[in-house]
mmCIF file of C-alpha atoms and ligand atoms in Angstrom:
data_model
loop_
_atom_site.group_PDB
_atom_site.id
_atom_site.type_symbol
_atom_site.label_atom_id
_atom_site.label_comp_id
_atom_site.label_asym_id
_atom_site.label_seq_id
_atom_site.Cartn_x
_atom_site.Cartn_y
_atom_site.Cartn_z
ATOM 1 C CA MET G 1 2.480 -9.973 -13.846
ATOM 2 C CA GLY G 2 0.346 -10.417 -16.913
ATOM 3 C CA MET G 3 -1.506 -8.403 -19.461
ATOM 4 C CA ILE G 4 -2.370 -4.721 -19.394
ATOM 5 C CA PHE G 5 -6.101 -3.910 -19.563
ATOM 6 C CA TYR G 6 -7.462 -0.417 -20.144
ATOM 7 C CA LYS G 7 -10.701 0.358 -18.321
ATOM 8 C CA THR G 8 -13.792 2.210 -19.434
ATOM 9 C CA ASP G 9 -15.171 5.054 -17.305
ATOM 10 C CA GLU G 10 -17.857 2.663 -16.013
ATOM 11 C CA GLU G 11 -15.226 0.119 -14.999
ATOM 12 C CA ILE G 12 -13.182 2.801 -13.256
ATOM 13 C CA GLU G 13 -16.264 3.737 -11.202
ATOM 14 C CA LEU G 14 -16.642 0.093 -10.163
ATOM 15 C CA ILE G 15 -12.972 -0.024 -9.122
ATOM 16 C CA ARG G 16 -13.629 3.159 -7.119
ATOM 17 C CA GLN G 17 -16.475 1.350 -5.318
ATOM 18 C CA SER G 18 -14.154 -1.536 -4.403
ATOM 19 C CA ASN G 19 -11.576 0.951 -3.166
ATOM 20 C CA LEU G 20 -14.224 2.757 -1.133
ATOM 21 C CA VAL G 21 -14.674 -0.419 0.897
ATOM 22 C CA VAL G 22 -10.882 -0.767 1.216
ATOM 23 C CA SER G 23 -10.766 2.795 2.530
ATOM 24 C CA LYS G 24 -13.510 2.018 5.077
ATOM 25 C CA VAL G 25 -11.458 -0.934 6.290
ATOM 26 C CA LEU G 26 -8.356 1.234 6.741
ATOM 27 C CA ALA G 27 -10.449 3.824 8.610
ATOM 28 C CA LEU G 28 -11.839 1.094 10.881
ATOM 29 C CA VAL G 29 -8.295 -0.115 11.596
ATOM 30 C CA GLY G 30 -7.335 3.507 12.326
ATOM 31 C CA GLU G 31 -10.142 3.695 14.897
ATOM 32 C CA MET G 32 -9.406 0.430 16.679
ATOM 33 C CA ILE G 33 -5.664 -0.263 16.466
ATOM 34 C CA ARG G 34 -3.748 0.059 19.752
ATOM 35 C CA PRO G 35 -1.078 -1.729 21.771
ATOM 36 C CA GLY G 36 -2.476 -4.993 23.167
ATOM 37 C CA LEU G 37 -4.657 -5.716 20.144
ATOM 38 C CA THR G 38 -3.625 -8.525 17.788
ATOM 39 C CA GLY G 39 -3.332 -8.922 14.046
ATOM 40 C CA ALA G 40 -6.175 -11.434 14.244
ATOM 41 C CA ASP G 41 -8.424 -8.813 15.906
ATOM 42 C CA ILE G 42 -8.092 -6.286 13.093
ATOM 43 C CA ASP G 43 -8.235 -9.017 10.456
ATOM 44 C CA LYS G 44 -11.562 -10.292 11.781
ATOM 45 C CA ALA G 45 -13.050 -6.776 11.941
ATOM 46 C CA ALA G 46 -11.851 -6.110 8.379
ATOM 47 C CA GLU G 47 -13.361 -9.296 6.975
ATOM 48 C CA THR G 48 -16.711 -8.593 8.666
ATOM 49 C CA LEU G 49 -16.842 -5.053 7.261
ATOM 50 C CA ILE G 50 -15.961 -6.236 3.747
ATOM 51 C CA ARG G 51 -18.598 -8.984 3.755
ATOM 52 C CA ASP G 52 -21.202 -6.580 5.219
ATOM 53 C CA HIS G 53 -20.617 -4.458 2.100
ATOM 54 C CA GLY G 54 -21.117 -7.453 -0.177
ATOM 55 C CA GLY G 55 -17.414 -7.721 -0.967
ATOM 56 C CA ILE G 56 -14.875 -10.516 -0.770
ATOM 57 C CA PRO G 57 -11.415 -10.089 0.770
ATOM 58 C CA SER G 58 -9.087 -10.126 -2.266
ATOM 59 C CA PHE G 59 -6.093 -11.515 -0.406
ATOM 60 C CA LYS G 60 -7.800 -14.418 1.371
ATOM 61 C CA GLY G 61 -6.912 -17.527 -0.595
ATOM 62 C CA TYR G 62 -4.781 -15.559 -3.102
ATOM 63 C CA ASN G 63 -1.981 -18.046 -3.847
ATOM 64 C CA GLY G 64 -3.014 -19.572 -0.524
ATOM 65 C CA PHE G 65 -2.643 -16.419 1.624
ATOM 66 C CA PRO G 66 -4.650 -17.202 4.782
ATOM 67 C CA ALA G 67 -6.048 -13.799 5.832
ATOM 68 C CA THR G 68 -8.019 -10.704 4.802
ATOM 69 C CA LEU G 69 -5.259 -8.215 5.629
ATOM 70 C CA CYS G 70 -1.516 -8.198 5.269
ATOM 71 C CA VAL G 71 -0.277 -6.960 8.650
ATOM 72 C CA SER G 72 3.428 -6.182 8.641
ATOM 73 C CA VAL G 73 5.087 -4.984 11.846
ATOM 74 C CA ASN G 74 8.414 -3.100 12.110
ATOM 75 C CA GLU G 75 11.105 -5.012 10.138
ATOM 76 C CA CYS G 76 8.366 -6.818 8.241
ATOM 77 C CA VAL G 77 8.069 -5.023 4.888
ATOM 78 C CA VAL G 78 4.862 -6.557 3.483
ATOM 79 C CA HIS G 79 2.780 -9.764 3.387
ATOM 80 C CA GLY G 80 2.800 -10.314 7.153
ATOM 81 C CA ILE G 81 0.150 -12.818 8.238
ATOM 82 C CA PRO G 82 -2.138 -11.524 11.015
ATOM 83 C CA THR G 83 -2.411 -13.982 13.922
ATOM 84 C CA LYS G 84 -3.607 -13.910 17.512
ATOM 85 C CA GLU G 85 0.002 -14.301 18.632
ATOM 86 C CA GLN G 86 0.888 -11.072 16.795
ATOM 87 C CA VAL G 87 0.279 -8.645 19.682
ATOM 88 C CA PHE G 88 0.865 -4.969 18.885
ATOM 89 C CA LYS G 89 3.003 -3.018 21.328
ATOM 90 C CA GLU G 90 3.890 0.584 22.038
ATOM 91 C CA GLY G 91 6.486 1.828 19.547
ATOM 92 C CA ASP G 92 5.488 -0.556 16.742
ATOM 93 C CA VAL G 93 4.915 0.578 13.177
ATOM 94 C CA VAL G 94 2.202 -1.555 11.609
ATOM 95 C CA SER G 95 1.611 -1.638 7.854
ATOM 96 C CA VAL G 96 -1.896 -2.732 6.937
ATOM 97 C CA ASP G 97 -2.643 -3.675 3.329
ATOM 98 C CA CYS G 98 -6.200 -4.467 2.208
ATOM 99 C CA GLY G 99 -7.793 -5.675 -1.015
ATOM 100 C CA VAL G 100 -11.515 -5.916 -1.734
ATOM 101 C CA PHE G 101 -13.222 -7.698 -4.633
ATOM 102 C CA LEU G 102 -16.647 -6.230 -5.405
ATOM 103 C CA ASN G 103 -18.693 -6.217 -8.643
ATOM 104 C CA ASP G 104 -15.933 -8.185 -10.384
ATOM 105 C CA PHE G 105 -13.218 -5.617 -9.633
ATOM 106 C CA HIS G 106 -10.483 -5.329 -7.022
ATOM 107 C CA GLY G 107 -9.463 -2.338 -4.923
ATOM 108 C CA ASP G 108 -6.085 -2.192 -3.165
ATOM 109 C CA ALA G 109 -4.598 0.270 -0.676
ATOM 110 C CA ALA G 110 -2.310 0.324 2.354
ATOM 111 C CA TYR G 111 -1.353 2.517 5.308
ATOM 112 C CA THR G 112 1.333 2.354 8.008
ATOM 113 C CA PHE G 113 0.275 3.083 11.603
ATOM 114 C CA ALA G 114 2.597 4.354 14.366
ATOM 115 C CA LEU G 115 1.550 3.002 17.777
ATOM 116 C CA GLY G 116 2.254 5.324 20.708
ATOM 117 C CA GLU G 117 5.767 6.647 21.145
ATOM 118 C CA VAL G 118 7.666 5.721 17.994
ATOM 119 C CA ASP G 119 11.338 6.635 17.405
ATOM 120 C CA LYS G 120 11.689 9.980 15.667
ATOM 121 C CA GLU G 121 13.753 8.496 12.839
ATOM 122 C CA VAL G 122 11.037 5.893 12.233
ATOM 123 C CA MET G 123 8.317 8.574 12.199
ATOM 124 C CA GLN G 124 10.394 10.379 9.589
ATOM 125 C CA LEU G 125 10.566 7.155 7.531
ATOM 126 C CA LEU G 126 6.759 6.952 7.581
ATOM 127 C CA LYS G 127 6.409 10.594 6.599
ATOM 128 C CA ILE G 128 8.839 10.334 3.685
ATOM 129 C CA THR G 129 7.326 7.043 2.477
ATOM 130 C CA ARG G 130 3.847 8.589 2.504
ATOM 131 C CA GLU G 131 5.147 11.644 0.660
ATOM 132 C CA SER G 132 6.972 9.447 -1.882
ATOM 133 C CA LEU G 133 3.621 7.852 -2.771
ATOM 134 C CA TYR G 134 2.250 11.290 -3.674
ATOM 135 C CA LYS G 135 5.439 12.140 -5.612
ATOM 136 C CA GLY G 136 4.651 9.055 -7.706
ATOM 137 C CA ILE G 137 0.966 9.952 -8.057
ATOM 138 C CA ASP G 138 1.951 13.425 -9.277
ATOM 139 C CA GLN G 139 3.563 11.733 -12.319
ATOM 140 C CA ALA G 140 0.638 9.408 -13.042
ATOM 141 C CA PHE G 141 -1.232 11.019 -15.915
ATOM 142 C CA ALA G 142 -1.634 10.479 -19.648
ATOM 143 C CA GLY G 143 1.449 11.134 -21.765
ATOM 144 C CA LYS G 144 3.941 10.495 -18.948
ATOM 145 C CA ARG G 145 5.924 7.265 -18.881
ATOM 146 C CA LEU G 146 5.752 4.583 -16.251
ATOM 147 C CA GLY G 147 9.400 5.219 -15.383
ATOM 148 C CA ASP G 148 8.508 8.787 -14.394
ATOM 149 C CA ILE G 149 6.480 7.413 -11.471
ATOM 150 C CA SER G 150 9.256 5.004 -10.483
ATOM 151 C CA PHE G 151 11.931 7.676 -10.773
ATOM 152 C CA ALA G 152 10.003 10.208 -8.668
ATOM 153 C CA ILE G 153 9.624 7.739 -5.795
ATOM 154 C CA GLN G 154 13.242 6.577 -5.906
ATOM 155 C CA GLN G 155 14.578 10.108 -6.284
ATOM 156 C CA TYR G 156 12.744 11.284 -3.169
ATOM 157 C CA ALA G 157 13.168 8.252 -0.898
ATOM 158 C CA GLU G 158 16.607 7.006 -1.886
ATOM 159 C CA ARG G 159 18.585 9.921 -3.284
ATOM 160 C CA GLU G 160 17.123 12.758 -1.205
ATOM 161 C CA HIS G 161 16.521 10.831 2.033
ATOM 162 C CA ARG G 162 19.003 7.903 1.858
ATOM 163 C CA TYR G 163 16.438 5.196 2.587
ATOM 164 C CA GLY G 164 16.421 1.721 1.023
ATOM 165 C CA VAL G 165 13.920 1.254 -1.806
ATOM 166 C CA VAL G 166 12.784 -2.363 -2.015
ATOM 167 C CA ARG G 167 13.438 -3.844 -5.465
ATOM 168 C CA GLU G 168 11.826 -7.286 -5.235
ATOM 169 C CA LEU G 169 8.257 -6.046 -4.758
ATOM 170 C CA VAL G 170 6.476 -3.567 -6.994
ATOM 171 C CA GLY G 171 3.140 -1.899 -7.691
ATOM 172 C CA HIS G 172 0.871 -3.279 -10.392
ATOM 173 C CA GLY G 173 -2.131 -2.879 -12.598
ATOM 174 C CA VAL G 174 -5.425 -3.581 -10.813
ATOM 175 C CA GLY G 175 -8.847 -4.525 -12.209
ATOM 176 C CA HIS G 176 -10.553 -7.866 -12.747
ATOM 177 C CA ASN G 177 -7.310 -9.274 -11.383
ATOM 178 C CA LEU G 178 -5.665 -8.171 -8.144
ATOM 179 C CA HIS G 179 -2.330 -8.050 -9.958
ATOM 180 C CA GLU G 180 -2.267 -7.193 -13.662
ATOM 181 C CA GLY G 181 0.306 -5.573 -15.898
ATOM 182 C CA PRO G 182 2.135 -3.328 -15.854
ATOM 183 C CA GLU G 183 4.575 -3.731 -12.993
ATOM 184 C CA VAL G 184 5.090 -0.393 -11.219
ATOM 185 C CA PRO G 185 8.565 -0.436 -9.618
ATOM 186 C CA ASN G 186 9.535 2.122 -6.997
ATOM 187 C CA TYR G 187 12.849 2.687 -8.764
ATOM 188 C CA GLY G 188 13.664 3.471 -12.373
ATOM 189 C CA LYS G 189 14.678 5.936 -15.043
ATOM 190 C CA ARG G 190 12.827 9.107 -15.902
ATOM 191 C CA GLY G 191 11.353 8.942 -19.421
ATOM 192 C CA SER G 192 11.612 5.138 -19.607
ATOM 193 C CA GLY G 193 8.953 2.434 -19.962
ATOM 194 C CA PRO G 194 5.506 2.478 -21.556
ATOM 195 C CA ILE G 195 3.603 5.707 -22.115
ATOM 196 C CA LEU G 196 0.730 6.073 -19.635
ATOM 197 C CA LYS G 197 -2.670 6.143 -21.310
ATOM 198 C CA GLU G 198 -6.105 7.081 -20.034
ATOM 199 C CA GLY G 199 -7.965 4.120 -18.583
ATOM 200 C CA LEU G 200 -4.938 2.426 -17.051
ATOM 201 C CA VAL G 201 -5.535 1.690 -13.354
ATOM 202 C CA ILE G 202 -2.467 1.006 -11.217
ATOM 203 C CA ALA G 203 -1.619 0.467 -7.577
ATOM 204 C CA ILE G 204 1.344 2.651 -6.607
ATOM 205 C CA GLU G 205 2.929 1.339 -3.444
ATOM 206 C CA PRO G 206 6.343 2.444 -2.214
ATOM 207 C CA MET G 207 7.934 0.006 0.248
ATOM 208 C CA ILE G 208 10.759 1.930 1.882
ATOM 209 C CA ASN G 209 13.316 0.699 4.424
ATOM 210 C CA LEU G 210 15.009 2.761 7.132
ATOM 211 C CA GLY G 211 18.229 0.860 6.430
ATOM 212 C CA LYS G 212 19.358 -1.086 3.388
ATOM 213 C CA LYS G 213 17.094 -2.102 0.503
ATOM 214 C CA ASP G 214 17.692 -5.843 0.885
ATOM 215 C CA VAL G 215 14.846 -8.135 1.929
ATOM 216 C CA LYS G 216 14.296 -11.857 2.489
ATOM 217 C CA THR G 217 11.232 -14.066 2.800
ATOM 218 C CA ALA G 218 10.576 -15.775 6.136
ATOM 219 C CA ARG G 219 10.070 -19.517 6.463
ATOM 220 C CA ASP G 220 6.278 -19.117 6.362
ATOM 221 C CA GLY G 221 6.775 -18.361 2.657
ATOM 222 C CA TRP G 222 4.969 -15.015 2.925
ATOM 223 C CA THR G 223 6.444 -12.560 5.400
ATOM 224 C CA VAL G 224 8.965 -10.266 3.706
ATOM 225 C CA LEU G 225 11.566 -8.925 6.158
ATOM 226 C CA THR G 226 14.401 -6.426 5.922
ATOM 227 C CA LYS G 227 17.738 -8.247 6.007
ATOM 228 C CA ASP G 228 19.212 -5.706 8.416
ATOM 229 C CA LYS G 229 16.108 -5.975 10.675
ATOM 230 C CA LYS G 230 15.504 -2.214 10.519
ATOM 231 C CA PRO G 231 11.901 -0.981 10.141
ATOM 232 C CA SER G 232 10.077 -0.538 6.853
ATOM 233 C CA ALA G 233 7.016 1.458 5.753
ATOM 234 C CA HIS G 234 4.349 0.939 3.077
ATOM 235 C CA PHE G 235 1.709 3.306 1.688
ATOM 236 C CA GLU G 236 -0.474 2.458 -1.304
ATOM 237 C CA HIS G 237 -3.184 3.972 -3.474
ATOM 238 C CA SER G 238 -5.049 2.651 -6.508
ATOM 239 C CA VAL G 239 -5.124 5.363 -9.186
ATOM 240 C CA ALA G 240 -6.630 5.752 -12.642
ATOM 241 C CA ILE G 241 -4.623 7.482 -15.370
ATOM 242 C CA ARG G 242 -6.512 10.524 -16.687
ATOM 243 C CA LYS G 243 -5.746 13.384 -19.004
ATOM 244 C CA ASP G 244 -4.174 15.978 -16.745
ATOM 245 C CA LYS G 245 -3.821 14.287 -13.369
ATOM 246 C CA ALA G 246 -4.250 10.985 -11.586
ATOM 247 C CA ASP G 247 -7.703 10.074 -10.303
ATOM 248 C CA VAL G 248 -6.973 8.545 -6.896
ATOM 249 C CA LEU G 249 -9.604 5.825 -6.457
ATOM 250 C CA SER G 250 -8.690 4.818 -2.916
ATOM 251 C CA ASP G 251 -8.888 7.330 -0.089
ATOM 252 C CA HIS G 252 -6.754 7.892 3.007
ATOM 253 C CA THR G 253 -8.815 10.784 4.407
ATOM 254 C CA GLY G 254 -10.971 8.422 6.492
ATOM 255 C CA VAL G 255 -8.035 6.621 8.059
ATOM 256 C CA GLU G 256 -6.199 9.886 8.702
ATOM 257 C CA ALA G 257 -9.262 11.391 10.400
ATOM 258 C CA ALA G 258 -9.612 8.224 12.516
ATOM 259 C CA ILE G 259 -5.953 8.419 13.583
ATOM 260 C CA LEU G 260 -6.442 12.017 14.813
ATOM 261 C CA GLN G 261 -9.204 10.696 17.110
ATOM 262 C CA ASN G 262 -7.213 7.660 18.308
ATOM 263 C CA PRO G 263 -4.930 8.498 21.260
ATOM 264 C CA ASN G 264 -2.925 5.295 20.677
ATOM 265 C CA VAL G 265 -1.792 6.218 17.161
ATOM 266 C CA GLN G 266 0.567 9.003 16.103
ATOM 267 C CA ALA G 267 -0.295 10.920 12.957
ATOM 268 C CA VAL G 268 2.284 10.542 10.178
HETATM 269 MG MG1 MG A 1 -1.981 -3.650 -1.388
HETATM 270 MG MG1 MG A 2 -0.921 -3.695 -4.307
#
């Protein structure tokens, strides 16, 4: 995944600006998403908003990815390609991942939306996945080790709640590059890995399966699916390592407020 770069305070503020646009995109999706809408609809709205803010969609063209958003429905874990054939329906869980490049820095965050009446066990998966992200963030400050973040997520999602923690995909450093070092796995040993230092900016992004941890890539070369076809959830924040606690650079308050106003989406 490449080199580790430590950021200055000024650079961290620029990454916050990129993440602010990401957060606006997620809030817009939270306002508009409903059964009957398509992946292409939200993707187009997202790209327009990003360009209106002077940004560039980070994912579009990244290793050839064709869209602004990753839109991953139900058994799709991540990297789903939004299309006009991808019509959302009642009961779907839709993970939306967005990256924005602005002032030479990327922002990266994700949220999973529950459309209408969603199975109770799937709502619980979303809730625990969201909470596991914050368990990881709680460990993300100077002096801790990277493995403390990984361990906290795995401990909560896998050992306490018996969900499958995806191994093949991980969080990452974020900055001038969308994906930089270090890798941030959602599984690992407490007290292992590099010591976290101030100025490190990482995307923490648990990908948690209702069933088994195993995934496969679809024939389109992008879409990652659970092997057992059970649903998966994904929540992500970009955070800067600081002295006593993480500085969360992305923001889910906008999307969560939008969901409370949207009768077609259930709050996690
Ligand atoms: Mg992301
Ligand atoms: Mg990411």
